[in-house]
CSV table of C-alpha atoms in Angstrom, one decimal:
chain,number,residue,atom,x,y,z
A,1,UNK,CA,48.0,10.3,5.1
A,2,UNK,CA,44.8,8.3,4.4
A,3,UNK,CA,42.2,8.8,2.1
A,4,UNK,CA,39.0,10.4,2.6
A,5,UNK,CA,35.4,10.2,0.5
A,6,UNK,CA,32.6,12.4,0.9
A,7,UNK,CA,29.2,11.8,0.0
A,8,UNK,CA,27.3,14.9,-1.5
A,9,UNK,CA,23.7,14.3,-2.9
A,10,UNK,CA,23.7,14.2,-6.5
A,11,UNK,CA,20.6,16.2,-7.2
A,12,UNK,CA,21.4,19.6,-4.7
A,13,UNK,CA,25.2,19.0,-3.5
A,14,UNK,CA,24.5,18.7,-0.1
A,15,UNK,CA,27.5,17.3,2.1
A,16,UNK,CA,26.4,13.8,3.6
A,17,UNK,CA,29.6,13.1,5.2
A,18,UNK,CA,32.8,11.9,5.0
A,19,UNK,CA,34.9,8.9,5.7
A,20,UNK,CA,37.5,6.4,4.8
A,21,UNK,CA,35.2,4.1,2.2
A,22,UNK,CA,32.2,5.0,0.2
A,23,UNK,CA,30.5,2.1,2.1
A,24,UNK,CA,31.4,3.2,5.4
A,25,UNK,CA,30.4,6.7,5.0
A,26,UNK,CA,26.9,5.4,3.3
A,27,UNK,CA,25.9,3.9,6.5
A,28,UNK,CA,26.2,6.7,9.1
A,29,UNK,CA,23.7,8.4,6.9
A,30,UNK,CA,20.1,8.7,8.4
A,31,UNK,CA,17.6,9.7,5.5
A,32,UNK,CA,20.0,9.2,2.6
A,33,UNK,CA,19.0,6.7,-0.5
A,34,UNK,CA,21.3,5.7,-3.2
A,35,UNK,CA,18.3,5.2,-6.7
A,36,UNK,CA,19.9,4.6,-9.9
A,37,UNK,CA,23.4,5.2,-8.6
A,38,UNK,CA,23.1,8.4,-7.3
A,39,UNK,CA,23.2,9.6,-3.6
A,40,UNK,CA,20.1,11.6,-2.7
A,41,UNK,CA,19.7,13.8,1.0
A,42,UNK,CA,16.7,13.7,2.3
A,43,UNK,CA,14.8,16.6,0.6
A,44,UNK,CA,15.7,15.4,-2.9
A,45,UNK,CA,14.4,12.0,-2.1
A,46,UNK,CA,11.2,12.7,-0.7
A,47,UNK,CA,11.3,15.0,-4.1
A,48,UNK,CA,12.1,12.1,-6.6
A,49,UNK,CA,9.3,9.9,-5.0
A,50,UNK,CA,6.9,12.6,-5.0
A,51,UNK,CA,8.1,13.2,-8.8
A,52,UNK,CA,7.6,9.1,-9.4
A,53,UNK,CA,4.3,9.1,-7.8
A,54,UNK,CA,3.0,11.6,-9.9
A,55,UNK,CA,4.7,10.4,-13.2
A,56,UNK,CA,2.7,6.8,-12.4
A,57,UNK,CA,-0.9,8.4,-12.2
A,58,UNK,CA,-0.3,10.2,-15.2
């Protein structure tokens, strides 16, 4: 039996996916970032640039 990873976005727990090797499962992702060491879907992404954006013109 072989071991599995799954990648879940660390901000809303959304299931990525899930494969044999973090790195091999990171790239079948469309949309998906990795910033600061944490895997972020799509939604939370757009959400923590949105939140940068905002904290720079501040």
């Amino acid at each position: 039996m072989s071991a599995q990873v799954a990648i879940v976005c660390d901000q809303c727990g959304d299931l990525g996916t899930v494969g044999s090797t973090p790195h091999h499962a990171r790239a079948t992702l469309s949309g998906w970032t990795r910033r600061h060491g944490l895997d972020l879907c799509p939604l939370c992404r757009i959400i923590a640039e949105n939140r940068a954006r905002l904290a720079s013109t501040a």
